C-alpha cells in the first residue's frame, strides 16, 4: 500500500520534503565515509513508501509471540518453553504464505493477512536472551522502526533489562513507544491496577510523558473471549491506519533518524576539527622551536666566526712581529 494513498496534502508535502532531506543526509554521510549511517539512510528511503514497521520487544517469556499470534488470529510465531529456541521473525504481507530464511534463527514470513498491508511486524528475541547476538539483531531493527511495542508480563513488569533497553531506545533513537501488559489472565485485578500505574511511572521517568498502555490476554483471545483486551488494541491500529497516524509515525521516525545521523556527523566533524586545531597548534609550536634553534645556531655560528677571526688576527699579528 502506498503511503501517498492515505496521506493528507500537508503530510504528503512533508513526505516529499523528508525524502529530499534523507537524500541530502545520505550524500553527506557517504562523503564522510559513514558506512553505518549511509546504510541506515538507504533503508529509511526504501521503507518510506512501504508498510509501517512495528517492532515487538520485551524479555524472554513475556508473552510477545503469543501476543502476535493472538493479534493475527493464528499460530505464526513459535511459542517455545526453552529460550534457546527463540528466533526473530519479520511478518509481512504476501498473497500466499511463504517463509524466507534471512540468517541463523532469523526469517521473514509472508502472510495473506489484511492488517499486514499497512503494518509489518517484527517479533524479536528477549532483551535478556541468553543467545549473544539476539540483542544486537534487536537493536539493529529499532533504528528502522516506526513504532516500538514493549510487551511485559502483566504479573511482573518490573524486570530491569527491558527498562534498560527502553532507556536505550529513547536516548539513542527517540522512537514512538507503546506498552502492552500481556498474560492478564495470570494477574489479579489489584495486581493489574498497581502494575499499570508502575509501568506508566517507569515510562514517564524515561521521557514518555503520556504513555499509551494496553492490558491483554492472548490466551483469552485465542479462546474467543470478549474480555481479552485485543479489541482495544485493534481499534488503536485501525485508528492509526485510517487517520494516517502510522504514516505520521513513519515520517517522524525518518525525521528523527536523519536528525540523529546529522548530529552524529556534526559531533564527529567537531572532534576532527578539534584534532586538526591540536595538530596545527603542535605544528606551529614545532615551527617556533625550529626557528628558535635556527636563531641560536646562527648566533653560535656568528660567535664562532667572530672568535675565529679574532684568534686569526691575534695569531697573524704575533707571527708578523716574530717575523
Short mmCIF file of the C-alpha atoms (twelve columns), coordinates in Angstrom:
data_MODEL
# 
_entry.id   MODEL 
# 
loop_
_atom_site.group_PDB 
_atom_site.id 
_atom_site.type_symbol 
_atom_site.label_atom_id 
_atom_site.label_alt_id 
_atom_site.label_comp_id 
_atom_site.label_asym_id 
_atom_site.label_seq_id 
_atom_site.Cartn_x 
_atom_site.Cartn_y 
_atom_site.Cartn_z 
_atom_site.pdbx_PDB_model_num 
ATOM 1   C CA . UNK A 1   0.000   0.000   0.000  1 
ATOM 2   C CA . UNK A 2   1.480   3.351   -0.987 1 
ATOM 3   C CA . UNK A 3   1.804   5.985   1.693  1 
ATOM 4   C CA . UNK A 4   0.510   8.670   -0.663 1 
ATOM 5   C CA . UNK A 5   -2.796  6.847   -0.934 1 
ATOM 6   C CA . UNK A 6   -3.720  7.764   2.646  1 
ATOM 7   C CA . UNK A 7   -1.724  10.946  3.260  1 
ATOM 8   C CA . UNK A 8   -3.273  14.374  3.637  1 
ATOM 9   C CA . UNK A 9   -1.833  17.075  1.318  1 
ATOM 10  C CA . UNK A 10  0.073   18.533  4.275  1 
ATOM 11  C CA . UNK A 11  1.631   15.190  5.243  1 
ATOM 12  C CA . UNK A 12  2.384   14.374  1.587  1 
ATOM 13  C CA . UNK A 13  4.300   17.630  1.320  1 
ATOM 14  C CA . UNK A 14  6.192   16.696  4.459  1 
ATOM 15  C CA . UNK A 15  6.969   13.284  2.966  1 
ATOM 16  C CA . UNK A 16  8.370   14.879  -0.200 1 
ATOM 17  C CA . UNK A 17  10.487  17.308  1.838  1 
ATOM 18  C CA . UNK A 18  11.652  14.487  4.063  1 
ATOM 19  C CA . UNK A 19  12.700  12.376  1.080  1 
ATOM 20  C CA . UNK A 20  14.833  15.269  -0.175 1 
ATOM 21  C CA . UNK A 21  16.298  15.687  3.321  1 
ATOM 22  C CA . UNK A 22  17.160  11.987  3.562  1 
ATOM 23  C CA . UNK A 23  18.825  12.124  0.135  1 
ATOM 24  C CA . UNK A 24  20.940  15.087  1.224  1 
ATOM 25  C CA . UNK A 25  21.825  13.365  4.504  1 
ATOM 26  C CA . UNK A 26  22.794  10.235  2.578  1 
ATOM 27  C CA . UNK A 27  25.064  12.244  0.288  1 
ATOM 28  C CA . UNK A 28  26.690  13.933  3.287  1 
ATOM 29  C CA . UNK A 29  27.068  10.625  5.129  1 
ATOM 30  C CA . UNK A 30  28.700  8.971   2.115  1 
ATOM 31  C CA . UNK A 31  31.102  11.896  1.677  1 
ATOM 32  C CA . UNK A 32  32.075  11.487  5.347  1 
ATOM 33  C CA . UNK A 33  32.572  7.715   4.822  1 
ATOM 34  C CA . UNK A 34  29.952  6.885   7.466  1 
ATOM 35  C CA . UNK A 35  29.009  3.433   6.225  1 
ATOM 36  C CA . UNK A 36  26.642  2.644   9.110  1 
ATOM 37  C CA . UNK A 37  24.719  5.899   8.793  1 
ATOM 38  C CA . UNK A 38  24.612  5.604   4.998  1 
ATOM 39  C CA . UNK A 39  23.148  2.086   5.172  1 
ATOM 40  C CA . UNK A 40  20.522  3.218   7.666  1 
ATOM 41  C CA . UNK A 41  19.523  6.187   5.498  1 
ATOM 42  C CA . UNK A 42  19.213  3.959   2.424  1 
ATOM 43  C CA . UNK A 43  16.957  1.664   4.472  1 
ATOM 44  C CA . UNK A 44  14.876  4.629   5.578  1 
ATOM 45  C CA . UNK A 45  14.445  5.820   1.999  1 
ATOM 46  C CA . UNK A 46  13.378  2.329   0.925  1 
ATOM 47  C CA . UNK A 47  10.955  1.990   3.850  1 
ATOM 48  C CA . UNK A 48  9.417   5.436   3.434  1 
ATOM 49  C CA . UNK A 49  6.790   4.183   0.972  1 
ATOM 50  C CA . UNK A 50  6.309   0.718   2.484  1 
ATOM 51  C CA . UNK A 51  4.121   -0.520  5.318  1 
ATOM 52  C CA . UNK A 52  4.859   0.926   8.750  1 
ATOM 53  C CA . UNK A 53  7.302   -1.185  10.758 1 
ATOM 54  C CA . UNK A 54  6.178   -2.225  14.252 1 
ATOM 55  C CA . UNK A 55  8.822   -3.913  16.423 1 
ATOM 56  C CA . UNK A 56  7.736   -6.078  19.362 1 
ATOM 57  C CA . UNK A 57  10.240  -6.157  22.231 1 
ATOM 58  C CA . UNK A 58  10.320  -7.454  25.779 1 
ATOM 59  C CA . UNK A 59  12.038  -10.031 27.942 1 
ATOM 60  C CA . UNK A 60  12.059  -13.757 27.300 1 
ATOM 61  C CA . UNK A 61  8.743   -15.372 28.302 1 
ATOM 62  C CA . UNK A 62  6.942   -12.016 28.492 1 
ATOM 63  C CA . UNK A 63  4.329   -13.270 26.010 1 
ATOM 64  C CA . UNK A 64  5.487   -11.426 22.864 1 
ATOM 65  C CA . UNK A 65  4.968   -14.294 20.432 1 
ATOM 66  C CA . UNK A 66  1.610   -15.225 21.955 1 
ATOM 67  C CA . UNK A 67  0.590   -11.584 21.623 1 
ATOM 68  C CA . UNK A 68  1.435   -11.568 17.896 1 
ATOM 69  C CA . UNK A 69  -0.316  -14.898 17.345 1 
ATOM 70  C CA . UNK A 70  -3.476  -13.639 19.049 1 
ATOM 71  C CA . UNK A 71  -3.344  -10.369 17.110 1 
ATOM 72  C CA . UNK A 72  -3.165  -12.189 13.762 1 
ATOM 73  C CA . UNK A 73  -5.544  -14.964 14.802 1 
ATOM 74  C CA . UNK A 74  -3.243  -17.917 14.118 1 
ATOM 75  C CA . UNK A 75  -0.021  -19.575 15.313 1 
ATOM 76  C CA . UNK A 76  2.573   -17.785 13.200 1 
ATOM 77  C CA . UNK A 77  5.253   -17.209 15.853 1 
ATOM 78  C CA . UNK A 78  6.853   -20.029 17.792 1 
ATOM 79  C CA . UNK A 79  5.960   -20.086 21.469 1 
ATOM 80  C CA . UNK A 80  8.866   -22.035 22.911 1 
ATOM 81  C CA . UNK A 81  9.344   -23.193 26.510 1 
ATOM 82  C CA . UNK A 82  13.110  -23.030 26.058 1 
ATOM 83  C CA . UNK A 83  14.535  -19.505 25.443 1 
ATOM 84  C CA . UNK A 84  17.332  -21.051 23.354 1 
ATOM 85  C CA . UNK A 85  14.837  -21.922 20.626 1 
ATOM 86  C CA . UNK A 86  13.558  -18.362 20.268 1 
ATOM 87  C CA . UNK A 87  14.328  -16.632 16.946 1 
ATOM 88  C CA . UNK A 88  13.459  -13.419 15.177 1 
ATOM 89  C CA . UNK A 89  10.598  -13.158 12.673 1 
ATOM 90  C CA . UNK A 90  9.574   -10.459 10.225 1 
ATOM 91  C CA . UNK A 91  5.879   -10.706 9.417  1 
ATOM 92  C CA . UNK A 92  4.959   -9.040  6.116  1 
ATOM 93  C CA . UNK A 93  2.052   -9.115  3.695  1 
ATOM 94  C CA . UNK A 94  2.024   -11.663 0.886  1 
ATOM 95  C CA . UNK A 95  -0.702  -13.076 -1.351 1 
ATOM 96  C CA . UNK A 96  0.233   -16.541 -0.105 1 
ATOM 97  C CA . UNK A 97  2.059   -17.893 2.905  1 
ATOM 98  C CA . UNK A 98  5.819   -18.259 2.407  1 
ATOM 99  C CA . UNK A 99  8.964   -18.328 4.509  1 
ATOM 100 C CA . UNK A 100 12.366  -16.804 3.711  1 
ATOM 101 C CA . UNK A 101 15.470  -17.560 5.779  1 
ATOM 102 C CA . UNK A 102 17.405  -14.355 6.487  1 
ATOM 103 C CA . UNK A 103 20.064  -15.846 8.753  1 
ATOM 104 C CA . UNK A 104 20.626  -18.030 11.784 1 
ATOM 105 C CA . UNK A 105 17.342  -18.059 13.796 1 
ATOM 106 C CA . UNK A 106 16.142  -15.202 11.588 1 
ATOM 107 C CA . UNK A 107 13.370  -15.389 8.990  1 
ATOM 108 C CA . UNK A 108 10.738  -13.437 7.071  1 
ATOM 109 C CA . UNK A 109 7.212   -14.833 6.992  1 
ATOM 110 C CA . UNK A 110 4.787   -13.589 4.311  1 
ATOM 111 C CA . UNK A 111 1.109   -13.945 5.213  1 
ATOM 112 C CA . UNK A 112 -2.151  -13.013 3.430  1 
ATOM 113 C CA . UNK A 113 -3.344  -11.007 6.456  1 
ATOM 114 C CA . UNK A 114 -5.119  -7.688  5.692  1 
ATOM 115 C CA . UNK A 115 -3.563  -5.947  8.700  1 
ATOM 116 C CA . UNK A 116 -0.104  -6.611  7.222  1 
ATOM 117 C CA . UNK A 117 -0.933  -4.469  4.186  1 
ATOM 118 C CA . UNK A 118 -0.492  -1.398  6.372  1 
ATOM 119 C CA . UNK A 119 1.960   -2.597  9.003  1 
ATOM 120 C CA . UNK A 120 4.856   -5.045  9.140  1 
ATOM 121 C CA . UNK A 121 5.564   -6.722  12.484 1 
ATOM 122 C CA . UNK A 122 8.902   -7.901  13.812 1 
ATOM 123 C CA . UNK A 123 8.812   -10.392 16.687 1 
ATOM 124 C CA . UNK A 124 12.196  -10.122 18.402 1 
ATOM 125 C CA . UNK A 125 14.078  -12.261 20.905 1 
ATOM 126 C CA . UNK A 126 14.013  -11.259 24.556 1 
ATOM 127 C CA . UNK A 127 16.062  -8.326  25.796 1 
ATOM 128 C CA . UNK A 128 17.540  -10.742 28.354 1 
ATOM 129 C CA . UNK A 129 18.097  -13.526 25.794 1 
ATOM 130 C CA . UNK A 130 20.941  -15.901 26.573 1 
ATOM 131 C CA . UNK A 131 21.898  -16.057 22.886 1 
ATOM 132 C CA . UNK A 132 24.611  -13.450 22.468 1 
ATOM 133 C CA . UNK A 133 23.708  -11.951 19.087 1 
ATOM 134 C CA . UNK A 134 19.978  -11.659 19.697 1 
ATOM 135 C CA . UNK A 135 20.121  -8.285  21.368 1 
ATOM 136 C CA . UNK A 136 22.402  -6.976  18.622 1 
ATOM 137 C CA . UNK A 137 19.852  -8.039  15.989 1 
ATOM 138 C CA . UNK A 138 17.049  -6.476  18.023 1 
ATOM 139 C CA . UNK A 139 18.949  -3.203  18.325 1 
ATOM 140 C CA . UNK A 140 19.501  -3.185  14.558 1 
ATOM 141 C CA . UNK A 141 15.740  -3.164  13.998 1 
ATOM 142 C CA . UNK A 142 14.971  -0.306  16.355 1 
ATOM 143 C CA . UNK A 143 16.506  2.456   14.176 1 
ATOM 144 C CA . UNK A 144 14.254  1.410   11.253 1 
ATOM 145 C CA . UNK A 145 11.088  1.053   13.338 1 
ATOM 146 C CA . UNK A 146 8.075   3.345   13.208 1 
ATOM 147 C CA . UNK A 147 6.538   2.081   16.456 1 
ATOM 148 C CA . UNK A 148 8.083   0.045   19.274 1 
ATOM 149 C CA . UNK A 149 5.660   -2.124  21.248 1 
ATOM 150 C CA . UNK A 150 7.029   -3.132  24.652 1 
ATOM 151 C CA . UNK A 151 5.350   -6.272  25.958 1 
ATOM 152 C CA . UNK A 152 5.552   -7.019  29.681 1 
ATOM 153 C CA . UNK A 153 4.091   -9.883  31.711 1 
ATOM 154 C CA . UNK A 154 1.098   -8.348  33.478 1 
ATOM 155 C CA . UNK A 155 2.055   -10.026 36.732 1 
ATOM 156 C CA . UNK A 156 5.641   -8.683  36.781 1 
ATOM 157 C CA . UNK A 157 6.504   -5.718  34.510 1 
ATOM 158 C CA . UNK A 158 9.461   -4.651  36.669 1 
ATOM 159 C CA . UNK A 159 12.300  -6.594  35.025 1 
ATOM 160 C CA . UNK A 160 15.410  -4.458  34.706 1 
ATOM 161 C CA . UNK A 161 16.790  -5.380  31.284 1 
ATOM 162 C CA . UNK A 162 13.608  -4.422  29.418 1 
ATOM 163 C CA . UNK A 163 13.522  -0.989  31.039 1 
ATOM 164 C CA . UNK A 164 17.241  -0.538  30.416 1 
ATOM 165 C CA . UNK A 165 16.579  -1.364  26.780 1 
ATOM 166 C CA . UNK A 166 13.744  1.181   26.685 1 
ATOM 167 C CA . UNK A 167 16.145  3.813   28.039 1 
ATOM 168 C CA . UNK A 168 18.472  2.972   25.140 1 
ATOM 169 C CA . UNK A 169 15.629  3.193   22.610 1 
ATOM 170 C CA . UNK A 170 14.568  6.600   23.922 1 
ATOM 171 C CA . UNK A 171 18.059  8.030   24.338 1 
ATOM 172 C CA . UNK A 172 19.508  6.857   21.047 1 
ATOM 173 C CA . UNK A 173 16.521  6.923   18.670 1 
ATOM 174 C CA . UNK A 174 13.517  8.646   20.325 1 
ATOM 175 C CA . UNK A 175 11.156  6.072   18.848 1 
ATOM 176 C CA . UNK A 176 7.404   6.276   19.455 1 
ATOM 177 C CA . UNK A 177 6.641   3.608   22.051 1 
ATOM 178 C CA . UNK A 178 3.516   1.971   23.490 1 
ATOM 179 C CA . UNK A 179 3.174   -0.616  26.245 1 
ATOM 180 C CA . UNK A 180 1.258   -3.890  26.491 1 
ATOM 181 C CA . UNK A 181 0.679   -5.834  29.693 1 
ATOM 182 C CA . UNK A 182 0.251   -9.374  28.408 1 
ATOM 183 C CA . UNK A 183 -0.914  -12.548 30.195 1 
ATOM 184 C CA . UNK A 184 -3.530  -10.540 32.072 1 
ATOM 185 C CA . UNK A 185 -5.343  -13.784 32.887 1 
ATOM 186 C CA . UNK A 186 -2.492  -14.641 35.298 1 
ATOM 187 C CA . UNK A 187 -2.791  -11.425 37.321 1 
ATOM 188 C CA . UNK A 188 -5.416  -10.282 39.831 1 
ATOM 189 C CA . UNK A 189 -7.367  -7.044  39.390 1 
ATOM 190 C CA . UNK A 190 -5.315  -5.455  42.153 1 
ATOM 191 C CA . UNK A 191 -2.041  -6.531  40.518 1 
ATOM 192 C CA . UNK A 192 -3.200  -5.147  37.169 1 
ATOM 193 C CA . UNK A 193 -4.160  -1.812  38.723 1 
ATOM 194 C CA . UNK A 194 -0.865  -1.445  40.589 1 
ATOM 195 C CA . UNK A 195 1.280   -2.604  37.663 1 
ATOM 196 C CA . UNK A 196 -0.447  -0.304  35.164 1 
ATOM 197 C CA . UNK A 197 0.435   2.651   37.354 1 
ATOM 198 C CA . UNK A 198 4.003   1.386   37.798 1 
ATOM 199 C CA . UNK A 199 4.506   0.972   34.046 1 
ATOM 200 C CA . UNK A 200 3.155   4.477   33.441 1 
ATOM 201 C CA . UNK A 201 5.543   5.789   36.105 1 
ATOM 202 C CA . UNK A 202 8.531   3.936   34.621 1 
ATOM 203 C CA . UNK A 203 7.640   5.314   31.174 1 
ATOM 204 C CA . UNK A 204 7.362   8.896   32.418 1 
ATOM 205 C CA . UNK A 205 10.777  8.526   34.081 1 
ATOM 206 C CA . UNK A 206 12.125  7.681   30.611 1 
ATOM 207 C CA . UNK A 207 10.759  10.785  28.927 1 
ATOM 208 C CA . UNK A 208 7.394   9.400   27.768 1 
ATOM 209 C CA . UNK A 209 5.000   11.915  29.375 1 
ATOM 210 C CA . UNK A 210 1.716   10.349  28.182 1 
ATOM 211 C CA . UNK A 211 2.334   6.614   27.820 1 
ATOM 212 C CA . UNK A 212 -0.167  4.531   25.835 1 
ATOM 213 C CA . UNK A 213 -0.945  1.273   27.670 1 
ATOM 214 C CA . UNK A 214 -2.994  -1.819  26.871 1 
ATOM 215 C CA . UNK A 215 -3.896  -4.818  29.031 1 
ATOM 216 C CA . UNK A 216 -4.446  -8.022  27.057 1 
ATOM 217 C CA . UNK A 217 -4.620  -11.786 27.394 1 
ATOM 218 C CA . UNK A 218 -3.556  -13.795 24.349 1 
ATOM 219 C CA . UNK A 219 -4.927  -16.913 25.997 1 
ATOM 220 C CA . UNK A 220 -8.390  -15.376 26.393 1 
ATOM 221 C CA . UNK A 221 -8.281  -14.018 22.823 1 
ATOM 222 C CA . UNK A 222 -7.434  -17.411 21.337 1 
ATOM 223 C CA . UNK A 223 -10.287 -18.886 23.396 1 
ATOM 224 C CA . UNK A 224 -12.656 -16.378 21.757 1 
ATOM 225 C CA . UNK A 225 -13.365 -14.412 24.945 1 
ATOM 226 C CA . UNK A 226 -14.621 -10.833 24.575 1 
ATOM 227 C CA . UNK A 227 -12.661 -9.589  27.600 1 
ATOM 228 C CA . UNK A 228 -9.206  -10.342 26.137 1 
ATOM 229 C CA . UNK A 229 -8.387  -6.657  25.612 1 
ATOM 230 C CA . UNK A 230 -7.397  -7.173  21.975 1 
ATOM 231 C CA . UNK A 231 -10.336 -5.220  20.586 1 
ATOM 232 C CA . UNK A 232 -8.968  -2.062  22.195 1 
ATOM 233 C CA . UNK A 233 -5.554  -2.702  20.661 1 
ATOM 234 C CA . UNK A 234 -7.031  -3.447  17.226 1 
ATOM 235 C CA . UNK A 235 -9.063  -0.243  17.469 1 
ATOM 236 C CA . UNK A 236 -5.822  1.603   18.139 1 
ATOM 237 C CA . UNK A 237 -4.317  0.070   14.992 1 
ATOM 238 C CA . UNK A 238 -7.405  0.851   12.899 1 
ATOM 239 C CA . UNK A 239 -7.414  4.473   14.018 1 
ATOM 240 C CA . UNK A 240 -3.688  4.721   13.373 1 
ATOM 241 C CA . UNK A 241 -4.138  3.456   9.797  1 
ATOM 242 C CA . UNK A 242 -7.389  5.264   8.969  1 
ATOM 243 C CA . UNK A 243 -6.209  8.640   10.286 1 
ATOM 244 C CA . UNK A 244 -2.788  8.298   8.678  1 
ATOM 245 C CA . UNK A 245 -1.111  8.106   12.093 1 
ATOM 246 C CA . UNK A 246 1.079   5.162   11.036 1 
ATOM 247 C CA . UNK A 247 2.445   7.278   8.196  1 
ATOM 248 C CA . UNK A 248 2.972   10.163  10.589 1 
ATOM 249 C CA . UNK A 249 4.927   7.743   12.797 1 
ATOM 250 C CA . UNK A 250 6.987   6.754   9.765  1 
ATOM 251 C CA . UNK A 251 7.601   10.404  8.865  1 
ATOM 252 C CA . UNK A 252 8.613   11.278  12.427 1 
ATOM 253 C CA . UNK A 253 10.828  8.185   12.683 1 
ATOM 254 C CA . UNK A 254 12.636  9.056   9.444  1 
ATOM 255 C CA . UNK A 255 12.998  12.664  10.541 1 
ATOM 256 C CA . UNK A 256 14.484  11.609  13.883 1 
ATOM 257 C CA . UNK A 257 16.837  9.182   12.127 1 
ATOM 258 C CA . UNK A 258 18.102  11.956  9.860  1 
ATOM 259 C CA . UNK A 259 18.496  14.293  12.839 1 
ATOM 260 C CA . UNK A 260 20.484  11.722  14.802 1 
ATOM 261 C CA . UNK A 261 22.812  10.897  11.928 1 
ATOM 262 C CA . UNK A 262 23.413  14.586  11.176 1 
ATOM 263 C CA . UNK A 263 24.090  15.259  14.862 1 
ATOM 264 C CA . UNK A 264 26.494  12.313  14.965 1 
ATOM 265 C CA . UNK A 265 28.243  13.642  11.863 1 
ATOM 266 C CA . UNK A 266 28.468  17.129  13.389 1 
ATOM 267 C CA . UNK A 267 29.917  15.666  16.583 1 
ATOM 268 C CA . UNK A 268 32.456  13.711  14.525 1 
ATOM 269 C CA . UNK A 269 33.338  16.784  12.434 1 
ATOM 270 C CA . UNK A 270 33.725  18.904  15.581 1 
ATOM 271 C CA . UNK A 271 36.008  16.240  17.032 1 
ATOM 272 C CA . UNK A 272 38.006  16.205  13.791 1 
ATOM 273 C CA . UNK A 273 38.129  19.998  13.856 1 
ATOM 274 C CA . UNK A 274 39.452  19.940  17.433 1 
ATOM 275 C CA . UNK A 275 42.012  17.317  16.409 1 
ATOM 276 C CA . UNK A 276 43.113  19.440  13.441 1 
ATOM 277 C CA . UNK A 277 43.383  22.502  15.718 1 
ATOM 278 C CA . UNK A 278 45.544  20.495  18.139 1 
ATOM 279 C CA . UNK A 279 47.736  19.266  15.270 1 
ATOM 280 C CA . UNK A 280 48.040  22.812  13.934 1 
ATOM 281 C CA . UNK A 281 48.991  24.125  17.362 1 
ATOM 282 C CA . UNK A 282 51.603  21.364  17.688 1 
ATOM 283 C CA . UNK A 283 52.917  22.154  14.189 1 
ATOM 284 C CA . UNK A 284 53.143  25.890  14.915 1 
ATOM 285 C CA . UNK A 285 54.867  25.184  18.217 1 
ATOM 286 C CA . UNK A 286 57.289  22.880  16.408 1 
ATOM 287 C CA . UNK A 287 57.982  25.587  13.808 1 
ATOM 288 C CA . UNK A 288 58.596  28.112  16.587 1 
ATOM 289 C CA . UNK A 289 61.021  25.722  18.267 1 
ATOM 290 C CA . UNK A 290 62.845  25.061  14.982 1 
ATOM 291 C CA . UNK A 291 63.033  28.785  14.311 1 
ATOM 292 C CA . UNK A 292 64.358  29.383  17.818 1 
ATOM 293 C CA . UNK A 293 67.017  26.736  17.363 1 
ATOM 294 C CA . UNK A 294 67.882  28.162  13.952 1 
ATOM 295 C CA . UNK A 295 68.420  31.605  15.509 1 
ATOM 296 C CA . UNK A 296 70.555  30.046  18.246 1 
ATOM 297 C CA . UNK A 297 72.573  28.172  15.637 1 
ATOM 298 C CA . UNK A 298 73.058  31.359  13.601 1 
ATOM 299 C CA . UNK A 299 74.151  33.252  16.706 1 
ATOM 300 C CA . UNK A 300 76.554  30.457  17.617 1 
ATOM 301 C CA . UNK A 301 77.900  30.445  14.062 1 
ATOM 302 C CA . UNK A 302 78.472  34.186  14.195 1 
ATOM 303 C CA . UNK A 303 80.132  33.833  17.585 1 
ATOM 304 C CA . UNK A 304 82.422  31.079  16.322 1 
ATOM 305 C CA . UNK A 305 83.231  33.079  13.183 1 
ATOM 306 C CA . UNK A 306 83.999  36.189  15.246 1 
ATOM 307 C CA . UNK A 307 86.096  34.160  17.667 1 
ATOM 308 C CA . UNK A 308 87.993  32.566  14.801 1 
ATOM 309 C CA . UNK A 309 88.517  35.999  13.233 1 
ATOM 310 C CA . UNK A 310 89.879  37.448  16.470 1 
ATOM 311 C CA . UNK A 311 92.109  34.428  17.011 1 
ATOM 312 C CA . UNK A 312 93.348  34.619  13.415 1 
ATOM 313 C CA . UNK A 313 94.109  38.325  13.744 1 
ATOM 314 C CA . UNK A 314 95.990  37.726  17.012 1 
ATOM 315 C CA . UNK A 315 97.986  34.834  15.592 1 
ATOM 316 C CA . UNK A 316 98.729  36.727  12.385 1 
ATOM 317 C CA . UNK A 317 99.858  39.758  14.343 1 
ATOM 318 C CA . UNK A 318 102.107 37.616  16.545 1 
ATOM 319 C CA . UNK A 319 103.664 35.885  13.580 1 
ATOM 320 C CA . UNK A 320 104.214 39.190  11.864 1 
ATOM 321 C CA . UNK A 321 106.046 40.566  14.923 1 
ATOM 322 C CA . UNK A 322 108.155 37.413  15.228 1 
ATOM 323 C CA . UNK A 323 108.960 37.567  11.545 1 
# 
